[in-house]
XYZ file of C-alpha atoms in Angstrom:
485
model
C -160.846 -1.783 -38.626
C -160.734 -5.494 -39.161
C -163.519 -8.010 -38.573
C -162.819 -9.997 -35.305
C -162.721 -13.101 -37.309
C -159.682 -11.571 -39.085
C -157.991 -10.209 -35.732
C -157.868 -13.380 -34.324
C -156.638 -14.747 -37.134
C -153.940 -11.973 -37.565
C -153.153 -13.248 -33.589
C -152.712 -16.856 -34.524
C -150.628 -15.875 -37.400
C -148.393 -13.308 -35.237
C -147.856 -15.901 -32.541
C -146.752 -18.288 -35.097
C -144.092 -15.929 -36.034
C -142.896 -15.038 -32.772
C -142.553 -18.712 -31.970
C -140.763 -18.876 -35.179
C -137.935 -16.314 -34.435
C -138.228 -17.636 -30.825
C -136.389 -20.973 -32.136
C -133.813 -19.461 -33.915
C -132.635 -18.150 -30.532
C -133.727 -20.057 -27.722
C -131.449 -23.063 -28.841
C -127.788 -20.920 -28.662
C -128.749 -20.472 -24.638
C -129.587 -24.110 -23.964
C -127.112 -25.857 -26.169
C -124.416 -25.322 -23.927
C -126.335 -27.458 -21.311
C -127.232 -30.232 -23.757
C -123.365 -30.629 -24.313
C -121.925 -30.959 -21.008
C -125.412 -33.375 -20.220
C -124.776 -35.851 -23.483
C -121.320 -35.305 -24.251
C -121.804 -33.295 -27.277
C -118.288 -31.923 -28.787
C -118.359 -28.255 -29.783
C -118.512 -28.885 -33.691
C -121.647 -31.227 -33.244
C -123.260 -29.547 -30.888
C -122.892 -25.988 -33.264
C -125.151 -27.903 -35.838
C -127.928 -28.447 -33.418
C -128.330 -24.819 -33.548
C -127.027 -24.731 -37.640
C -129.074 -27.340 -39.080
C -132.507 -25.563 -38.362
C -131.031 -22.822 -40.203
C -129.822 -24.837 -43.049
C -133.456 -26.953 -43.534
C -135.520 -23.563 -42.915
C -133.317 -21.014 -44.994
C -133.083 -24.122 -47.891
C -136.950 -24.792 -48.356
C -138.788 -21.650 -47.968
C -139.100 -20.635 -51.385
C -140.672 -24.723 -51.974
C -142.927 -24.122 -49.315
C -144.391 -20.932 -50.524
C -144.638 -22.133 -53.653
C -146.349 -25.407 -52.610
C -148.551 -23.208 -50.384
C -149.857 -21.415 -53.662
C -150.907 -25.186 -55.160
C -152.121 -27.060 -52.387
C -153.944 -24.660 -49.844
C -152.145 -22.351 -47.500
C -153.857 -22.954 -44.343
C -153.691 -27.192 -44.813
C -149.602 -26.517 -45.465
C -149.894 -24.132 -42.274
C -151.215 -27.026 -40.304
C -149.232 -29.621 -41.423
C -145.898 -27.058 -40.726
C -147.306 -26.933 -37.597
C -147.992 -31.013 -37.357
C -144.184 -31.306 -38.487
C -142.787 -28.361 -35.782
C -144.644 -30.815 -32.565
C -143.050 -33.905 -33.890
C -139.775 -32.978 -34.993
C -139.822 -31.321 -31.053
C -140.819 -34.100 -29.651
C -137.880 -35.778 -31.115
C -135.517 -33.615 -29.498
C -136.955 -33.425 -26.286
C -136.322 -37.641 -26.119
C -133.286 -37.024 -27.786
C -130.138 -38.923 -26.068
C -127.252 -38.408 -28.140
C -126.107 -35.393 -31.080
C -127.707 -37.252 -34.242
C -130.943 -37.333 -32.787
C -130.533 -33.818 -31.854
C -129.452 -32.180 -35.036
C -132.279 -34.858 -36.978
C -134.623 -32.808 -34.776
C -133.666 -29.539 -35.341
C -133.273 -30.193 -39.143
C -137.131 -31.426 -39.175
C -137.798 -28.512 -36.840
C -136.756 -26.059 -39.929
C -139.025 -28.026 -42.658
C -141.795 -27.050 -40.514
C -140.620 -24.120 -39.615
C -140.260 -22.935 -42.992
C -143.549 -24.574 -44.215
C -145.465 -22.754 -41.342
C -143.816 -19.436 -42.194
C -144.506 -19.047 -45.852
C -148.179 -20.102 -45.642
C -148.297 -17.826 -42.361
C -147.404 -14.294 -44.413
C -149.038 -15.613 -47.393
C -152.343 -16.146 -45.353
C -151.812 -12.919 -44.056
C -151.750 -11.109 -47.289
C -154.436 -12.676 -48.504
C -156.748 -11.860 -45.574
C -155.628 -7.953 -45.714
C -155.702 -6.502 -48.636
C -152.950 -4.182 -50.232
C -153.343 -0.014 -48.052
C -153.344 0.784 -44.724
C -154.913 -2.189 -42.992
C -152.279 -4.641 -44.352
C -149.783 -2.370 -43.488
C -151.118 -2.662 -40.145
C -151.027 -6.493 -40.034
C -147.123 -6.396 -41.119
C -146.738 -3.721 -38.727
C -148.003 -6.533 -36.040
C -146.513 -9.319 -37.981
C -142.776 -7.346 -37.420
C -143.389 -6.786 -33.742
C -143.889 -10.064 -33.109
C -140.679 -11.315 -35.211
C -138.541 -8.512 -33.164
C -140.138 -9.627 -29.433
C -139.667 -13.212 -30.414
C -135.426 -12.555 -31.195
C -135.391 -11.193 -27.923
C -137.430 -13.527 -25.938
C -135.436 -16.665 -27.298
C -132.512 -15.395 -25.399
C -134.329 -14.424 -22.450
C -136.753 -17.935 -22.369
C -133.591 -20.238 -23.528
C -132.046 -19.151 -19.900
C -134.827 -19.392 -17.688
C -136.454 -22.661 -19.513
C -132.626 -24.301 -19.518
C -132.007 -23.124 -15.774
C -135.525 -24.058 -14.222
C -136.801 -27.219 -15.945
C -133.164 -28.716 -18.153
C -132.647 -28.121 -21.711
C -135.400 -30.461 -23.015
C -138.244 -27.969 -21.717
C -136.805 -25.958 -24.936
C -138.110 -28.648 -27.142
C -140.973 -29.792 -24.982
C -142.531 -26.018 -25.535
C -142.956 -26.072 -29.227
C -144.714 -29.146 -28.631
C -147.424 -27.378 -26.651
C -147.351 -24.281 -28.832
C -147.425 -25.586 -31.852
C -150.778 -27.477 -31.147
C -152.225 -24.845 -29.630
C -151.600 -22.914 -32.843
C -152.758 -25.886 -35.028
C -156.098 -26.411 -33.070
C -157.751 -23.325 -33.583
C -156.352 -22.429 -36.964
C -159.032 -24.555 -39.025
C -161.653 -22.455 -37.921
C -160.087 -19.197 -37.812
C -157.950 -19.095 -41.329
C -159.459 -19.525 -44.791
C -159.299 -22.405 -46.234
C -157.771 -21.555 -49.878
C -158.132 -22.742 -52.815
C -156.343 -25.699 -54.286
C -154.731 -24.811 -57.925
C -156.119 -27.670 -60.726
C -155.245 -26.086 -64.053
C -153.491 -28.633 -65.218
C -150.474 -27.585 -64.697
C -149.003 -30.209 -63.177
C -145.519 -29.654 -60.567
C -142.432 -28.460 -61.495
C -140.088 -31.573 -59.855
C -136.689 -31.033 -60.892
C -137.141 -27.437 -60.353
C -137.842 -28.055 -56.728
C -135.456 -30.218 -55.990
C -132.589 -27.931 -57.828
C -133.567 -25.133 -56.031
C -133.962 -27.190 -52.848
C -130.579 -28.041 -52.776
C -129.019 -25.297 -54.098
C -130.510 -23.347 -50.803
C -129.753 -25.905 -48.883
C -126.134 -26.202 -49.424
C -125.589 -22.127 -49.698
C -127.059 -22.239 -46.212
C -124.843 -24.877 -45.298
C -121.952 -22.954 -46.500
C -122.715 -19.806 -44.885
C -123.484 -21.353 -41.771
C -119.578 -22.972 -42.134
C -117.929 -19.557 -43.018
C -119.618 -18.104 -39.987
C -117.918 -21.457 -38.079
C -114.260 -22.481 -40.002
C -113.748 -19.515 -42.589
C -114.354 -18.743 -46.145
C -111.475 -20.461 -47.486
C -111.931 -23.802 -45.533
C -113.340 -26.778 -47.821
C -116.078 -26.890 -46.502
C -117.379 -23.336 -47.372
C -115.753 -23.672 -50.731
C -117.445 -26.979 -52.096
C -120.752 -27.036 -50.755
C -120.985 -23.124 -51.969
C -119.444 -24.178 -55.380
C -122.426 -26.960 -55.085
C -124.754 -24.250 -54.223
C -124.176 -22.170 -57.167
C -124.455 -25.080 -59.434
C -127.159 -26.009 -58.222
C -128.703 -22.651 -58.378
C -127.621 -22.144 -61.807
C -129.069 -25.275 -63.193
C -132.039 -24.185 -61.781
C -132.541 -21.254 -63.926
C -131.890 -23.034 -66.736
C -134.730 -25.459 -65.619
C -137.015 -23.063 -65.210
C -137.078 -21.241 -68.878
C -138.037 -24.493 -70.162
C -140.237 -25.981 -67.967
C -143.921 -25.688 -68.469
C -145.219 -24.915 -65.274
C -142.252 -23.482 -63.586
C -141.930 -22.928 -59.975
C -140.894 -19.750 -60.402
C -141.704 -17.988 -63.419
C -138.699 -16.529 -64.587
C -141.037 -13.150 -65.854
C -141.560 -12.828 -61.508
C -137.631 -11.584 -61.574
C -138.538 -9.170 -64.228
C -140.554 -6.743 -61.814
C -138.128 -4.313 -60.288
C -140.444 -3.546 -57.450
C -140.185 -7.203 -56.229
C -136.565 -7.592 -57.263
C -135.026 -4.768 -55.372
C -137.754 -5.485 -52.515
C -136.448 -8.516 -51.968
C -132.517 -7.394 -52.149
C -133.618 -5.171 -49.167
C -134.934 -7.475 -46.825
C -131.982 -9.176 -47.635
C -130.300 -6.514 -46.304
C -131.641 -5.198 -43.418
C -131.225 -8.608 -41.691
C -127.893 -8.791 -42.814
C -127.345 -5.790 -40.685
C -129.551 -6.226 -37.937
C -129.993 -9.887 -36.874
C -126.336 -10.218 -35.652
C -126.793 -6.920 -33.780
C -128.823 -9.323 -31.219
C -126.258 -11.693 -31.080
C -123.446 -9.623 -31.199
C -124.453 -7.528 -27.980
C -125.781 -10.461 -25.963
C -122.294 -11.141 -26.297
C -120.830 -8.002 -24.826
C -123.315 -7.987 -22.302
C -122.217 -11.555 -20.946
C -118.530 -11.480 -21.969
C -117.722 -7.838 -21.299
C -119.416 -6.515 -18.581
C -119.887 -9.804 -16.880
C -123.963 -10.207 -17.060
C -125.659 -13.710 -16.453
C -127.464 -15.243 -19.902
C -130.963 -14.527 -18.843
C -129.573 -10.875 -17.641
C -127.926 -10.484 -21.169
C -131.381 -11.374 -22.640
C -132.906 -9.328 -20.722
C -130.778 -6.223 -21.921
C -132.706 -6.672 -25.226
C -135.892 -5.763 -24.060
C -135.939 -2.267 -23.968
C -135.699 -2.921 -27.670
C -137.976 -5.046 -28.082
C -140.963 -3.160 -26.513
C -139.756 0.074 -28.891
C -140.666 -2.357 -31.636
C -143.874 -3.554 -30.298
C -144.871 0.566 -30.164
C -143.128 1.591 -33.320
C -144.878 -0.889 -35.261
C -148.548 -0.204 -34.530
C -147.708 2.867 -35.937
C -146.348 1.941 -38.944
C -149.389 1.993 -41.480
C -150.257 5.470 -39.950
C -146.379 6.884 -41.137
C -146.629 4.809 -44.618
C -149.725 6.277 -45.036
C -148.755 10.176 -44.289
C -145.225 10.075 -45.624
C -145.209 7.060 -48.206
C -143.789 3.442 -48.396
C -140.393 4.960 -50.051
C -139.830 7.683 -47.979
C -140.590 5.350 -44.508
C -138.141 2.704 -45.850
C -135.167 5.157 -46.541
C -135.879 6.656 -42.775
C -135.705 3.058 -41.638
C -132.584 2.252 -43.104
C -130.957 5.696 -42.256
C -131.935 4.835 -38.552
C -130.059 1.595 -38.623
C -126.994 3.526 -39.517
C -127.264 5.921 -37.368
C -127.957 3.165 -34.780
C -125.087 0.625 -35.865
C -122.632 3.694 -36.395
C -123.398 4.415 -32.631
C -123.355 0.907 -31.117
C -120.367 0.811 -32.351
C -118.918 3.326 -29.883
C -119.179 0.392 -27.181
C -116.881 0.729 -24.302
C -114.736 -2.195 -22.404
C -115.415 -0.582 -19.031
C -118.833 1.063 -20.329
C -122.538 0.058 -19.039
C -125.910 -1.089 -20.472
C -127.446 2.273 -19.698
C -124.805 4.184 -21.408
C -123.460 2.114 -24.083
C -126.182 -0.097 -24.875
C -129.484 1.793 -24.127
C -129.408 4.728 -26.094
C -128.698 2.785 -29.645
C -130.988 -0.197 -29.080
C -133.675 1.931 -28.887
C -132.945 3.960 -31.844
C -132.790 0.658 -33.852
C -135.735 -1.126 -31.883
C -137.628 2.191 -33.678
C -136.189 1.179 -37.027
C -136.780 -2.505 -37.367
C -140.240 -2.724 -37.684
C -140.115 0.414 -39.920
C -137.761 -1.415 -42.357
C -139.371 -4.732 -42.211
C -143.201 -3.898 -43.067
C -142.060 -1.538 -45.537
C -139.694 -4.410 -47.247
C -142.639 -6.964 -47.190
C -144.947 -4.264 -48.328
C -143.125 -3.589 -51.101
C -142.128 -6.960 -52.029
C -145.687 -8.312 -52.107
C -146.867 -5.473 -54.277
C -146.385 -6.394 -57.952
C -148.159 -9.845 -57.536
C -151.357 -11.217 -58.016
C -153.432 -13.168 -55.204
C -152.461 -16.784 -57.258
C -149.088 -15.725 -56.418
C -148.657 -14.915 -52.856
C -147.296 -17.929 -51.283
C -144.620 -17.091 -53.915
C -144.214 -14.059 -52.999
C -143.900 -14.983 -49.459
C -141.498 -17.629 -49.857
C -139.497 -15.174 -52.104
C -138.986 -12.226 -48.996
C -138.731 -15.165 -46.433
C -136.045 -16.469 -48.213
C -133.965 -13.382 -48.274
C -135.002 -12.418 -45.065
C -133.196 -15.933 -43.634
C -130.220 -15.724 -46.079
C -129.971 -11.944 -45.116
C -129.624 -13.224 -41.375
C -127.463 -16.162 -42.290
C -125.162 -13.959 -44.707
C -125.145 -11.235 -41.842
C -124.521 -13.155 -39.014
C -121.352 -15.516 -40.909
C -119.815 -11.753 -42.053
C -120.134 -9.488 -39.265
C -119.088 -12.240 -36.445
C -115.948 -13.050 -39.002
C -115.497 -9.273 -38.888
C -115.908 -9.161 -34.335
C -113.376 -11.940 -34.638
C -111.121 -11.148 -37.247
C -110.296 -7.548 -35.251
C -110.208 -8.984 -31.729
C -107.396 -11.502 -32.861
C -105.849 -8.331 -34.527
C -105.665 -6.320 -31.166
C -104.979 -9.089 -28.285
C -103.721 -12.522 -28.402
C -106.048 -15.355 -26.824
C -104.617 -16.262 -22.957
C -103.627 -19.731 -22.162
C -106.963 -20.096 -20.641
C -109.253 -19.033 -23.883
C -109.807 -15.641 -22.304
C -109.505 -12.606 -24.207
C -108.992 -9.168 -23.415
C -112.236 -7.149 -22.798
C -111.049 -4.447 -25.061
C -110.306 -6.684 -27.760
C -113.342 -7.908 -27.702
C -115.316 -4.685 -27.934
C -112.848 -3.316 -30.668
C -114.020 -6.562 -32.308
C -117.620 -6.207 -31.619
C -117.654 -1.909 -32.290
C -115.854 -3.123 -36.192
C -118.865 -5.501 -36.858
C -121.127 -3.047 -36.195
C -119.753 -0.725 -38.117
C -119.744 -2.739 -41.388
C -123.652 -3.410 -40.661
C -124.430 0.207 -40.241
C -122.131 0.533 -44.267
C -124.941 -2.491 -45.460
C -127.327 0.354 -44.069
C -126.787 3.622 -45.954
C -126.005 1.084 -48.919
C -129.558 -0.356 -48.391
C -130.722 4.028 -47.934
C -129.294 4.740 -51.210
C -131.172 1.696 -52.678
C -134.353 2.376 -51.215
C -134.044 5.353 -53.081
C -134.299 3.714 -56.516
C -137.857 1.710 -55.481
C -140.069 2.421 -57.435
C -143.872 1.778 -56.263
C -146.430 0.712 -59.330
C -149.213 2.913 -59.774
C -152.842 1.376 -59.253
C -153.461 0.276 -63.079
C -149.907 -1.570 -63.092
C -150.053 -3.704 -59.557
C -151.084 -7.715 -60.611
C -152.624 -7.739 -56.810
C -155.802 -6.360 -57.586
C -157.719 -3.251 -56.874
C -156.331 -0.908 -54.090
C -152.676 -2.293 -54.239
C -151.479 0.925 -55.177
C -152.479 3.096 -52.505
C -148.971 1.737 -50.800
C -147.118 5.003 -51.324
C -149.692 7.284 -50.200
C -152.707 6.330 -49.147
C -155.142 7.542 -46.220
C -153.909 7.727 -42.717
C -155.217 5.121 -40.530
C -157.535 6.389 -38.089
């Protein structure tokens, strides 16, 4: 049982991520509204949602790096510090610049605040069953918070105008930043001598960046359009260079011997891709909800919590079934649930019903997120030592929000790609309800293939014994140690 010191702590840091998720959602139900009220067109105003996405997904890795060096609770405050400005911003905002400069300096903090949050969290919980535990609460936050965007966006948009969106964070975020001082540890700053690795930061910075970018842009123009095709090109570049600046630099951002461990490398290729299938499963039936069997936004948001209270249960329960069964073994169930889960939401009906056709699989995957993400970010913090835990977190955060991004730009490509395929678009912009759920059941499909690919993978992991984990005595007891009482 933890300390109350570190359960209050393990609150601040679980609120943090819920708020996180929260504003990757809660913007796609108010932008609409900040449109028609500033005269936003449709390409701008889909890069007031995109370029929080682009900023976060392209400077997580710095961040947890930079956590690592310079304290991770004083670059969890000033994450936070960043979040209430760049909010503050938007909520004045009067026209789309301002609004997309917000939400771009809404992802730096974001993604500054969410690699020192998980890397905080590691290092207050050590590796076994009460860590386990924390991720287990960490993940049920993360799943409430995808849910309550959509739900909050509506009600905060209908009730007090889009701005309230913005004006929230504000609040939250120094509510969060206020107590953290006394109730996180303050770190250690790193002065070996060293020094920073700059060009390594800024090649990987962009690199991100622009793959973001161009994901984002596949999900909105296509894959062939110019601008997927540079600013990926750019991306890879970018990315490439980057290696080849980091097996000659002296102190190295990443050390290239941290891609070496096959625990962490395949750990990270799974988080990857369980958001890949997952995270546009929220999206995707929101959609049907609203555009298929006529629901209102906040009802459509609403049809997601079901799911998101299965999470909330599953995961307190999650160190107790790592414990008894082991971290491989939970992680292949997780993953076999998703495509079970994605194989059945795909059955979707045009003149079907929440209870029937949406119920009865949300549940089955609200059992399987949190399953798939503790065990992922178990796994992927394993094989490092406590120097290198911001790392480590901005590693798994990185492929969780490229996992989403990558996810999200295929599987919507794939809804649209088949409902053009099966019904031409009427003179009006409306399409045919069946179309559209042929559409949406072929999306989730191809998430619940990235599934059983992701089962068969989890297969392969490969969990260090005690004497071989870098993190320190006890590390190893993550594929079978003690029940939790």
């Amino acid at each position: 049982m933890a300390s109350p010191d570190r359960r209050h702590a393990l609150a601040l840091l679980a609120c943090t991520q819920f708020v996180l998720i929260l504003d990757t959602a809660i913007i796609n139900v108010a932008a609409p509204s900040m449109g028609r009220e500033l005269g936003i067109s449709p390409a701008e105003l889909s890069w007031v949602a995109n370029a929080y996405l682009v900023s976060f997904g392209g400077l997580l890795l710095l961040s947890g790096r930079v956590a690592d060096l310079v304290g991770r609770r004083r670059l969890f405050v000033a994450g936070l510090g960043v979040l209430a400005a760049a909010s503050l911003l938007g909520a004045l905002a009067d026209n789309a610049f301002l609004l997309i400069t917000a939400r771009a300096a809404q992802g730096v903090g974001a993604a500054m605040a969410a690699a020192s949050a998980l890397a905080l969290l590691l290092t207050l919980f050590e590796s076994g069953p009460e860590r386990h535990r924390a991720l287990g609460i960490f993940a049920a936050m993360a799943g409430a918070g995808g849910a309550a965007g959509t739900v909050l966006g509506g009600v905060l948009t209908d009730w007090l105008g889009w701005e309230s969106t913005f004006a929230m964070n504000v609040v939250v975020a120094v509510a969060l930043a206020v107590p953290a001082p006394r109730l996180l540890p303050p770190g250690t700053v790193r002065r070996d001598g060293r020094g920073f690795d700059p060009v390594g930061a800024v090649t990987v910075t962009a690199g991100l960046a622009l793959l973001a970018y161009a994901l984002v842009n596949a999900g909105e123009a296509g894959w062939s359009r110019p601008g997927t095709v540079l600013p990926g090109g750019a991306a890879c570049l970018a990315l490439l260079l980057f290696v080849l600046v980091e097996r000659r630099a002296t102190a190295p951002l990443v050390p290239p011997a941290v891609f070496s461990r096959p625990t962490l490398r395949l750990a990270n290729v799974l988080a990857g891709m369980w958001q890949m299938s997952l995270f546009p499963m929220f999206f995707l039936v929101s959609l049907y909800l609203q555009a298929v069997l006529g629901y209102e936004p906040v009802m459509g948001g609403l049809g997601l919590l079901p799911l998101s209270l299965t999470v909330v249960v599953v995961a307190s329960y999650a160190d107790r079934l790592i414990g008894r069964f082991g971290l491989r073994a939970v992680m292949c169930a997780g993953f076999v649930m998703v495509a079970v889960g994605m194989a059945w939401q795909s059955a979707l009906s045009a003149s079907g019903s929440f209870v029937t056709d949406v119920l009865p699989p949300s549940l089955l995957l609200g059992a399987a997120l949190p399953l798939v993400s503790v065990t992922t970010n178990v796994a992927a913090t394993l094989d490092t030592s406590p120097e290198e835990v911001g790392l480590a977190s901005g590693l798994v955060n990185t492929s969780l929000q490229f996992g989403s991004v990558i996810g999200l730009a295929v599987l919507s490509g794939v809804a649209a790609a088949r409902t053009e395929s099966r019904g031409p678009i009427g003179s009006e912009g409306a399409v045919d309800p069946v179309a559209l759920t042929d559409g949406f059941g072929a999306a989730f499909l191809v998430g619940a293939g990235v599934a059983v690919v992701a089962a068969l993978l989890a297969l392969r992991l490969r969990v260090p014994a005690p004497g071989e984990v870098r993190g320190g005595t006890g590390a190893g007891t993550a594929e079978r140690s003690p029940a939790a009482p």
